[in-house]
mmCIF file of C-alpha atoms in Angstrom:
data_model
loop_
_atom_site.group_PDB
_atom_site.id
_atom_site.type_symbol
_atom_site.label_atom_id
_atom_site.label_comp_id
_atom_site.label_asym_id
_atom_site.label_seq_id
_atom_site.Cartn_x
_atom_site.Cartn_y
_atom_site.Cartn_z
ATOM 1 C CA LEU A 273 78.507 136.181 178.456
ATOM 2 C CA PRO A 274 80.082 140.395 178.777
ATOM 3 C CA LEU A 275 83.746 139.992 179.684
ATOM 4 C CA ILE A 276 83.155 142.573 182.522
ATOM 5 C CA ILE A 277 80.803 139.499 184.324
ATOM 6 C CA ILE A 278 83.585 137.063 183.831
ATOM 7 C CA SER A 279 86.486 139.311 184.793
ATOM 8 C CA SER A 280 84.698 139.895 187.849
ATOM 9 C CA LEU A 281 84.240 136.471 188.870
ATOM 10 C CA ALA A 282 88.235 135.572 188.317
ATOM 11 C CA THR A 283 89.420 138.535 190.498
ATOM 12 C CA GLY A 284 86.658 138.030 192.954
ATOM 13 C CA THR A 285 88.261 134.486 193.851
ATOM 14 C CA ILE A 286 91.748 135.825 192.909
ATOM 15 C CA ILE A 287 91.237 138.433 195.557
ATOM 16 C CA THR A 288 90.198 136.306 198.021
ATOM 17 C CA MET A 289 92.742 133.665 197.899
ATOM 18 C CA THR A 290 95.718 136.357 197.721
ATOM 19 C CA SER A 291 93.974 138.464 200.843
ATOM 20 C CA HIS A 292 95.706 138.662 204.133
ATOM 21 C CA HIS A 293 93.157 140.872 206.316
ATOM 22 C CA TRP A 294 89.477 139.272 206.539
ATOM 23 C CA LEU A 295 87.543 142.415 205.285
ATOM 24 C CA MET A 296 89.189 142.002 201.983
ATOM 25 C CA ALA A 297 88.751 138.028 201.681
ATOM 26 C CA TRP A 298 84.976 139.333 202.502
ATOM 27 C CA VAL A 299 84.850 141.743 199.519
ATOM 28 C CA GLY A 300 86.468 138.641 196.891
ATOM 29 C CA LEU A 301 83.655 136.863 197.775
ATOM 30 C CA GLU A 302 81.187 139.223 197.570
ATOM 31 C CA MET A 303 82.174 140.486 194.020
ATOM 32 C CA ASN A 304 82.426 136.606 192.923
ATOM 33 C CA THR A 305 78.815 136.014 194.195
ATOM 34 C CA LEU A 306 77.757 139.328 192.481
ATOM 35 C CA ALA A 307 79.307 138.425 189.273
ATOM 36 C CA ILE A 308 77.803 134.785 189.444
ATOM 37 C CA ILE A 309 74.087 135.627 189.800
ATOM 38 C CA PRO A 310 74.124 137.605 186.294
ATOM 39 C CA ILE A 311 75.717 134.007 185.189
ATOM 40 C CA ILE A 312 73.062 132.214 186.447
ATOM 41 C CA SER A 313 70.048 134.161 185.488
ATOM 42 C CA THR A 314 71.282 134.539 181.414
ATOM 43 C CA THR A 315 68.388 132.642 180.377
ATOM 44 C CA HIS A 316 65.459 134.569 181.815
ATOM 45 C CA SER A 317 63.103 131.193 182.533
ATOM 46 C CA PRO A 318 61.342 131.439 186.293
ATOM 47 C CA ARG A 319 63.749 128.595 187.035
ATOM 48 C CA SER A 320 66.818 130.851 186.564
ATOM 49 C CA THR A 321 65.376 133.241 188.145
ATOM 50 C CA GLU A 322 65.157 131.000 191.257
ATOM 51 C CA ALA A 323 67.973 129.493 191.167
ATOM 52 C CA ALA A 324 69.960 132.891 191.291
ATOM 53 C CA THR A 325 67.935 134.113 194.163
ATOM 54 C CA LYS A 326 69.061 130.684 195.958
ATOM 55 C CA TYR A 327 72.416 130.832 195.317
ATOM 56 C CA PHE A 328 72.517 135.004 196.037
ATOM 57 C CA LEU A 329 70.449 134.256 199.626
ATOM 58 C CA THR A 330 72.553 131.346 200.478
ATOM 59 C CA GLN A 331 76.039 132.767 199.326
ATOM 60 C CA ALA A 332 74.867 135.754 201.173
ATOM 61 C CA ALA A 333 73.650 134.520 203.963
ATOM 62 C CA ALA A 334 77.598 132.566 204.292
ATOM 63 C CA SER A 335 79.280 135.745 203.566
ATOM 64 C CA ALA A 336 77.678 137.814 206.462
ATOM 65 C CA MET A 337 78.690 134.872 208.888
ATOM 66 C CA ILE A 338 82.261 134.845 207.626
ATOM 67 C CA LEU A 339 82.480 138.533 208.282
ATOM 68 C CA PHE A 340 80.439 137.907 211.820
ATOM 69 C CA SER A 341 83.265 135.604 212.589
ATOM 70 C CA SER A 342 85.837 137.522 211.711
ATOM 71 C CA MET A 343 84.473 140.665 213.272
ATOM 72 C CA THR A 344 84.009 138.610 216.333
ATOM 73 C CA ASN A 345 87.574 137.184 216.580
ATOM 74 C CA ALA A 346 89.022 140.984 215.955
ATOM 75 C CA TRP A 347 86.737 142.048 218.552
ATOM 76 C CA GLN A 348 88.757 139.532 220.991
ATOM 77 C CA THR A 349 91.976 139.255 219.506
ATOM 78 C CA GLY A 350 92.938 142.791 218.011
ATOM 79 C CA THR A 351 93.902 141.508 214.661
ATOM 80 C CA TRP A 352 92.673 141.109 211.289
ATOM 81 C CA ASP A 353 95.064 138.623 209.771
ATOM 82 C CA ILE A 354 93.207 135.357 208.350
ATOM 83 C CA ILE A 355 95.767 133.440 210.024
ATOM 84 C CA ASN A 356 95.270 134.306 213.612
ATOM 85 C CA LEU A 357 91.598 133.221 213.878
ATOM 86 C CA THR A 358 92.459 132.140 217.335
ATOM 87 C CA TYR A 359 88.871 132.649 219.072
ATOM 88 C CA GLY A 360 86.830 129.684 219.695
ATOM 89 C CA PRO A 361 83.074 130.456 218.485
ATOM 90 C CA ALA A 362 84.664 132.283 215.506
ATOM 91 C CA HIS A 363 86.168 129.168 214.458
ATOM 92 C CA ILE A 364 82.976 127.298 214.411
ATOM 93 C CA LEU A 365 81.056 130.311 212.666
ATOM 94 C CA LEU A 366 83.685 130.521 210.180
ATOM 95 C CA THR A 367 83.771 126.509 209.383
ATOM 96 C CA LEU A 368 79.900 126.130 208.973
ATOM 97 C CA ALA A 369 79.865 129.657 206.845
ATOM 98 C CA LEU A 370 82.305 128.296 204.598
ATOM 99 C CA ALA A 371 80.513 124.860 204.668
ATOM 100 C CA MET A 372 77.636 126.732 203.303
ATOM 101 C CA LYS A 373 79.284 128.482 200.482
ATOM 102 C CA LEU A 374 81.232 124.896 199.204
ATOM 103 C CA GLY A 375 77.546 123.495 199.819
ATOM 104 C CA LEU A 376 78.716 120.723 202.327
ATOM 105 C CA ALA A 377 76.050 118.599 204.055
ATOM 106 C CA PRO A 378 74.435 119.593 206.043
ATOM 107 C CA MET A 379 73.898 123.391 204.570
ATOM 108 C CA HIS A 380 74.049 121.672 200.764
ATOM 109 C CA PHE A 381 70.275 121.989 199.735
ATOM 110 C CA TRP A 382 70.958 124.935 197.292
ATOM 111 C CA LEU A 383 73.384 123.266 195.553
ATOM 112 C CA PRO A 384 71.422 120.670 193.510
ATOM 113 C CA GLU A 385 68.482 122.967 193.312
ATOM 114 C CA VAL A 386 70.653 126.066 192.250
ATOM 115 C CA LEU A 387 72.213 123.431 189.637
ATOM 116 C CA GLN A 388 69.144 122.005 187.908
ATOM 117 C CA GLY A 389 67.665 125.700 187.477
ATOM 118 C CA SER A 390 70.512 127.140 185.468
ATOM 119 C CA THR A 391 72.633 126.150 182.012
ATOM 120 C CA LEU A 392 75.047 122.891 182.392
ATOM 121 C CA THR A 393 78.056 125.477 181.664
ATOM 122 C CA THR A 394 77.304 128.005 184.319
ATOM 123 C CA ALA A 395 76.959 124.514 186.358
ATOM 124 C CA LEU A 396 79.845 123.791 185.487
ATOM 125 C CA ILE A 397 81.286 126.946 186.630
ATOM 126 C CA ILE A 398 79.614 126.644 190.206
ATOM 127 C CA THR A 399 81.003 123.368 190.850
ATOM 128 C CA THR A 400 84.794 124.044 189.604
ATOM 129 C CA TRP A 401 85.236 128.115 190.165
ATOM 130 C CA GLN A 402 83.474 128.857 192.880
ATOM 131 C CA LYS A 403 85.125 125.955 194.937
ATOM 132 C CA LEU A 404 88.309 128.257 194.662
ATOM 133 C CA ALA A 405 87.577 130.724 197.353
ATOM 134 C CA PRO A 406 86.580 129.085 200.075
ATOM 135 C CA MET A 407 89.099 126.120 199.545
ATOM 136 C CA SER A 408 91.568 129.075 200.344
ATOM 137 C CA LEU A 409 90.159 130.048 203.175
ATOM 138 C CA ILE A 410 89.709 126.490 204.445
ATOM 139 C CA TYR A 411 93.578 126.213 203.508
ATOM 140 C CA MET A 412 94.701 128.855 205.112
ATOM 141 C CA THR A 413 92.764 129.256 208.948
ATOM 142 C CA LEU A 414 93.023 125.136 208.815
ATOM 143 C CA ASN A 415 95.614 125.337 212.156
ATOM 144 C CA ASN A 416 92.708 126.739 213.882
ATOM 145 C CA LEU A 417 89.603 124.808 212.729
ATOM 146 C CA SER A 418 88.262 121.812 214.814
ATOM 147 C CA THR A 419 89.592 118.600 213.355
ATOM 148 C CA THR A 420 86.292 116.616 214.481
ATOM 149 C CA THR A 421 84.275 119.256 213.273
ATOM 150 C CA LEU A 422 85.513 119.098 210.149
ATOM 151 C CA ILE A 423 85.888 115.078 210.215
ATOM 152 C CA LEU A 424 82.232 115.266 211.300
ATOM 153 C CA LEU A 425 81.050 117.393 208.123
ATOM 154 C CA GLY A 426 83.072 115.642 205.470
ATOM 155 C CA LEU A 427 81.518 112.447 206.742
ATOM 156 C CA LEU A 428 78.571 113.602 206.338
ATOM 157 C CA SER A 429 78.906 115.424 203.367
ATOM 158 C CA SER A 430 79.950 112.140 201.651
ATOM 159 C CA ILE A 431 77.286 110.252 202.986
ATOM 160 C CA ILE A 432 74.225 112.536 201.440
ATOM 161 C CA GLY A 433 76.253 112.714 198.188
ATOM 162 C CA GLY A 434 75.983 109.029 197.603
ATOM 163 C CA TRP A 435 72.882 109.008 198.981
ATOM 164 C CA GLY A 436 71.147 111.586 197.272
ATOM 165 C CA GLY A 437 72.564 110.719 193.837
ATOM 166 C CA LEU A 438 70.942 107.374 193.852
ATOM 167 C CA ASN A 439 67.317 109.088 193.256
ATOM 168 C CA GLN A 440 68.163 111.358 190.794
ATOM 169 C CA THR A 441 67.366 111.395 186.768
ATOM 170 C CA GLN A 442 69.069 114.891 185.921
ATOM 171 C CA THR A 443 72.197 114.532 185.392
ATOM 172 C CA ARG A 444 72.870 118.139 186.301
ATOM 173 C CA LYS A 445 71.527 116.936 189.862
ATOM 174 C CA ILE A 446 73.972 113.610 189.913
ATOM 175 C CA MET A 447 76.803 116.336 189.274
ATOM 176 C CA ALA A 448 75.676 118.410 192.132
ATOM 177 C CA PHE A 449 75.695 115.393 194.764
ATOM 178 C CA SER A 450 79.093 114.028 193.135
ATOM 179 C CA SER A 451 80.517 117.352 194.040
ATOM 180 C CA ILE A 452 79.226 117.361 197.513
ATOM 181 C CA ALA A 453 80.394 114.071 197.974
ATOM 182 C CA HIS A 454 84.046 114.943 196.661
ATOM 183 C CA LEU A 455 83.915 117.958 198.685
ATOM 184 C CA GLY A 456 83.495 115.358 201.972
ATOM 185 C CA TRP A 457 86.203 113.562 201.013
ATOM 186 C CA MET A 458 88.531 116.589 200.581
ATOM 187 C CA ILE A 459 87.121 118.454 204.522
ATOM 188 C CA THR A 460 87.550 115.011 206.008
ATOM 189 C CA ILE A 461 91.352 114.783 204.648
ATOM 190 C CA SER A 462 92.054 118.659 205.232
ATOM 191 C CA SER A 463 92.852 119.121 209.020
ATOM 192 C CA ILE A 464 95.374 115.782 208.805
ATOM 193 C CA MET A 465 96.918 116.520 205.114
ATOM 194 C CA PRO A 466 96.231 119.674 203.770
ATOM 195 C CA ASN A 467 98.580 118.747 200.870
ATOM 196 C CA ILE A 468 96.283 115.914 199.711
ATOM 197 C CA MET A 469 93.472 118.253 200.547
ATOM 198 C CA VAL A 470 94.749 120.337 197.756
ATOM 199 C CA LEU A 471 95.464 117.144 195.686
ATOM 200 C CA ASN A 472 91.899 116.214 195.597
ATOM 201 C CA LEU A 473 90.106 119.310 194.984
ATOM 202 C CA THR A 474 92.955 119.660 191.606
ATOM 203 C CA ILE A 475 92.139 116.349 190.304
ATOM 204 C CA TYR A 476 88.094 116.794 191.013
ATOM 205 C CA LEU A 477 88.140 119.930 189.233
ATOM 206 C CA ILE A 478 90.058 118.097 186.246
ATOM 207 C CA MET A 479 87.718 115.030 186.522
ATOM 208 C CA THR A 480 84.443 117.791 186.933
ATOM 209 C CA ILE A 481 85.544 119.789 183.752
ATOM 210 C CA ALA A 482 86.399 116.819 181.630
ATOM 211 C CA LEU A 483 82.713 115.469 182.181
ATOM 212 C CA PHE A 484 80.269 119.045 182.030
ATOM 213 C CA TYR A 485 82.494 119.148 178.955
ATOM 214 C CA SER A 486 81.187 115.936 177.364
ATOM 215 C CA LEU A 487 77.751 116.753 178.861
ATOM 216 C CA ILE A 488 77.290 119.666 177.453
ATOM 217 C CA LEU A 489 78.961 118.424 174.068
ATOM 218 C CA SER A 490 76.229 115.790 174.046
ATOM 219 C CA LYS A 491 73.658 117.858 175.207
ATOM 220 C CA SER A 492 72.628 115.204 177.787
ATOM 221 C CA LYS A 493 70.671 117.084 180.636
ATOM 222 C CA THR A 494 68.706 113.705 181.916
ATOM 223 C CA ILE A 495 70.193 110.329 182.064
ATOM 224 C CA GLN A 496 67.762 109.046 179.587
ATOM 225 C CA ASP A 497 69.598 112.131 177.157
ATOM 226 C CA THR A 498 73.033 110.069 177.531
ATOM 227 C CA THR A 499 71.625 106.939 175.372
ATOM 228 C CA ALA A 500 71.713 108.780 172.641
ATOM 229 C CA THR A 501 75.592 110.059 173.029
ATOM 230 C CA TRP A 502 76.656 107.425 170.409
ATOM 231 C CA THR A 503 75.005 108.677 167.660
ATOM 232 C CA LEU A 504 76.983 111.860 168.430
ATOM 233 C CA SER A 505 80.574 110.422 168.613
ATOM 234 C CA PRO A 506 81.345 106.656 169.249
ATOM 235 C CA ALA A 507 84.581 107.806 170.930
ATOM 236 C CA LEU A 508 82.804 110.434 173.184
ATOM 237 C CA THR A 509 80.914 108.074 174.752
ATOM 238 C CA ALA A 510 84.209 105.680 175.655
ATOM 239 C CA MET A 511 85.948 108.387 177.048
ATOM 240 C CA MET A 512 82.557 109.052 179.118
ATOM 241 C CA MET A 513 82.703 105.814 180.077
ATOM 242 C CA THR A 514 86.067 105.512 181.803
ATOM 243 C CA LEU A 515 85.695 109.196 183.342
ATOM 244 C CA LEU A 516 82.213 108.443 185.095
ATOM 245 C CA LEU A 517 84.621 105.377 186.253
ATOM 246 C CA SER A 518 87.401 107.676 187.361
ATOM 247 C CA LEU A 519 84.829 110.168 189.372
ATOM 248 C CA GLY A 520 83.610 106.647 190.883
ATOM 249 C CA GLY A 521 87.074 105.912 191.875
ATOM 250 C CA LEU A 522 88.084 103.224 190.311
ATOM 251 C CA PRO A 523 91.762 102.065 189.935
ATOM 252 C CA PRO A 524 93.741 102.247 187.577
ATOM 253 C CA LEU A 525 92.228 105.872 186.827
ATOM 254 C CA THR A 526 93.188 109.195 188.082
ATOM 255 C CA GLY A 527 89.969 109.082 191.059
ATOM 256 C CA PHE A 528 91.134 106.473 192.706
ATOM 257 C CA MET A 529 94.275 108.209 193.790
ATOM 258 C CA PRO A 530 92.692 110.872 195.839
ATOM 259 C CA LYS A 531 90.531 108.386 197.253
ATOM 260 C CA TRP A 532 93.361 105.839 198.051
ATOM 261 C CA LEU A 533 95.611 108.407 200.119
ATOM 262 C CA ILE A 534 92.861 109.548 202.303
ATOM 263 C CA LEU A 535 91.513 106.254 203.096
ATOM 264 C CA GLU A 536 95.318 105.467 203.851
ATOM 265 C CA GLU A 537 95.935 108.240 205.853
ATOM 266 C CA LEU A 538 92.615 108.126 208.033
ATOM 267 C CA VAL A 539 93.833 104.871 208.794
ATOM 268 C CA ALA A 540 97.275 105.703 209.504
ATOM 269 C CA GLN A 541 95.770 108.486 212.229
ATOM 270 C CA ASN A 542 93.456 105.500 214.190
ATOM 271 C CA LEU A 543 90.851 106.844 212.279
ATOM 272 C CA THR A 544 89.635 103.273 211.241
ATOM 273 C CA PRO A 545 85.913 103.791 211.855
ATOM 274 C CA ALA A 546 85.715 107.216 209.603
ATOM 275 C CA ALA A 547 87.744 105.626 206.922
ATOM 276 C CA THR A 548 85.090 102.643 206.629
ATOM 277 C CA VAL A 549 82.169 104.768 206.585
ATOM 278 C CA MET A 550 84.166 106.905 203.960
ATOM 279 C CA ALA A 551 84.955 103.584 201.629
ATOM 280 C CA MET A 552 81.266 102.747 202.145
ATOM 281 C CA SER A 553 79.916 106.377 200.549
ATOM 282 C CA ALA A 554 82.170 106.110 197.657
ATOM 283 C CA LEU A 555 80.187 102.825 196.985
ATOM 284 C CA LEU A 556 77.154 104.736 197.020
ATOM 285 C CA SER A 557 78.807 107.291 194.377
ATOM 286 C CA LEU A 558 79.977 104.519 192.452
ATOM 287 C CA PHE A 559 76.427 102.952 192.110
ATOM 288 C CA PHE A 560 75.097 106.109 190.072
ATOM 289 C CA TYR A 561 78.381 106.685 188.304
ATOM 290 C CA LEU A 562 77.601 103.163 186.923
ATOM 291 C CA ARG A 563 74.162 103.893 186.454
ATOM 292 C CA LEU A 564 75.167 106.437 183.778
ATOM 293 C CA THR A 565 78.265 104.575 182.344
ATOM 294 C CA TYR A 566 75.720 101.437 182.194
ATOM 295 C CA THR A 567 73.060 104.571 179.945
ATOM 296 C CA THR A 568 75.717 105.912 177.972
ATOM 297 C CA THR A 569 77.943 103.126 176.392
ATOM 298 C CA LEU A 570 76.041 99.801 176.929
ATOM 299 C CA THR A 571 72.110 100.795 175.762
ATOM 300 C CA LEU A 572 70.573 101.531 172.687
ATOM 301 C CA SER A 573 67.852 104.366 172.140
ATOM 302 C CA PRO A 574 65.052 103.642 169.538
ATOM 303 C CA ASN A 575 66.850 105.039 166.486
ATOM 304 C CA THR A 576 66.350 105.525 162.882
ATOM 305 C CA THR A 577 69.069 105.391 160.098
ATOM 306 C CA GLN A 578 69.433 109.261 160.256
ATOM 307 C CA THR A 579 70.261 109.360 163.737
ATOM 308 C CA LYS A 580 73.539 106.816 163.158
ATOM 309 C CA LEU A 581 75.028 109.488 160.646
ATOM 310 C CA LYS A 582 75.460 112.685 163.482
ATOM 311 C CA TRP A 583 78.837 112.100 164.504
ATOM 312 C CA ARG A 584 79.689 113.039 160.703
ATOM 313 C CA PHE A 585 78.867 116.150 161.522
ATOM 314 C CA LYS A 586 81.848 118.828 163.424
ATOM 315 C CA PRO A 587 81.230 119.405 166.989
ATOM 316 C CA ASN A 588 80.312 122.987 167.716
ATOM 317 C CA HIS A 589 82.209 123.767 170.685
ATOM 318 C CA THR A 590 86.017 123.241 170.667
ATOM 319 C CA THR A 591 87.061 119.952 172.055
ATOM 320 C CA LEU A 592 90.989 120.851 173.669
ATOM 321 C CA LEU A 593 89.625 121.784 176.843
ATOM 322 C CA MET A 594 87.829 118.509 177.185
ATOM 323 C CA GLY A 595 90.440 116.577 175.822
ATOM 324 C CA ALA A 596 93.203 117.483 177.802
ATOM 325 C CA SER A 597 91.033 117.194 181.023
ATOM 326 C CA SER A 598 90.027 113.807 180.049
ATOM 327 C CA THR A 599 93.300 112.652 179.378
ATOM 328 C CA ILE A 600 94.330 113.594 182.447
ATOM 329 C CA SER A 601 91.226 112.180 184.435
ATOM 330 C CA ILE A 602 91.808 108.816 183.253
ATOM 331 C CA PHE A 603 95.956 107.990 183.162
ATOM 332 C CA LEU A 604 97.105 110.190 185.936
ATOM 333 C CA LEU A 605 96.796 107.661 188.919
ATOM 334 C CA PRO A 606 100.988 105.691 188.110
ATOM 335 C CA LEU A 607 102.035 109.773 188.763
ATOM 336 C CA THR A 608 101.121 109.504 192.163
ATOM 337 C CA PRO A 609 105.071 109.665 194.250
ATOM 338 C CA LEU A 610 105.404 112.785 191.797
ATOM 339 C CA MET A 611 101.810 114.679 192.607
ATOM 340 C CA LEU A 612 102.765 114.256 196.554
ATOM 341 C CA LEU A 613 104.215 117.670 197.714
#
């Protein structure tokens, strides 16, 4: 990939994250969108072109809504500060626009399609880096956003992220629904304890990077492909198993930490019904993670003598980032008190 595209992608996000003025935030988001379009359509197949078009249309619509909400706010209050978003209708518009940008339910329909049309590496960029700019905008405007709306969006996303992933056979679509569910958890807690939201985002990014890296390394595009992972590297299959369980949020793995803190905080705020729904939706997600774990580590695909020797070859990609992120996504739970800001 050309360096200019990667640097524009990074610069766009950083401009959004560091801006005080709504117009600059919008410029950053637009730069970001325009930079990722060529990344999505690098393969030049009709499917990737379609994915790029879908991505462009949703993100452009969401950016326009953000611009519109900030303009109505400026018209009413006379200020363009991101922090001073005090006009009622502007909040609602902004919340919906950012939900659309992130792929939160009920504006999530583009995410699985776009991920399925792009390569695994591009899918990794969309599910990790592309979440940073909208999340930072949510973090900056939290004082003025409606808590009820955010919690409802979060509950809906975690349910749909669990339900939608049950029927999928493509690993990218499964990762898309997993992403929707995780973002739902983040949004639910965002207006109550923003520091837990940031912690959850960080852990989600690290776990997603680790899992996508292992999928890229083993070239697993469908659930069927994961059955052959053991031929590539027996150590990788064990890692993938613990990673998937961590993503599902099982103790004593890192993925349990955000779920634990969020449920505890929701119950502390007397939002017990919400906490119950969230916990139930986590079970839905756990089901498809467990199915992936099962195919990866507990099934043997039909094989020949040659396939068993695949692990002797050197991997094509560097595994440093994967090793680091996998270790963090498995062992971080005992450090919970340290992580709480």
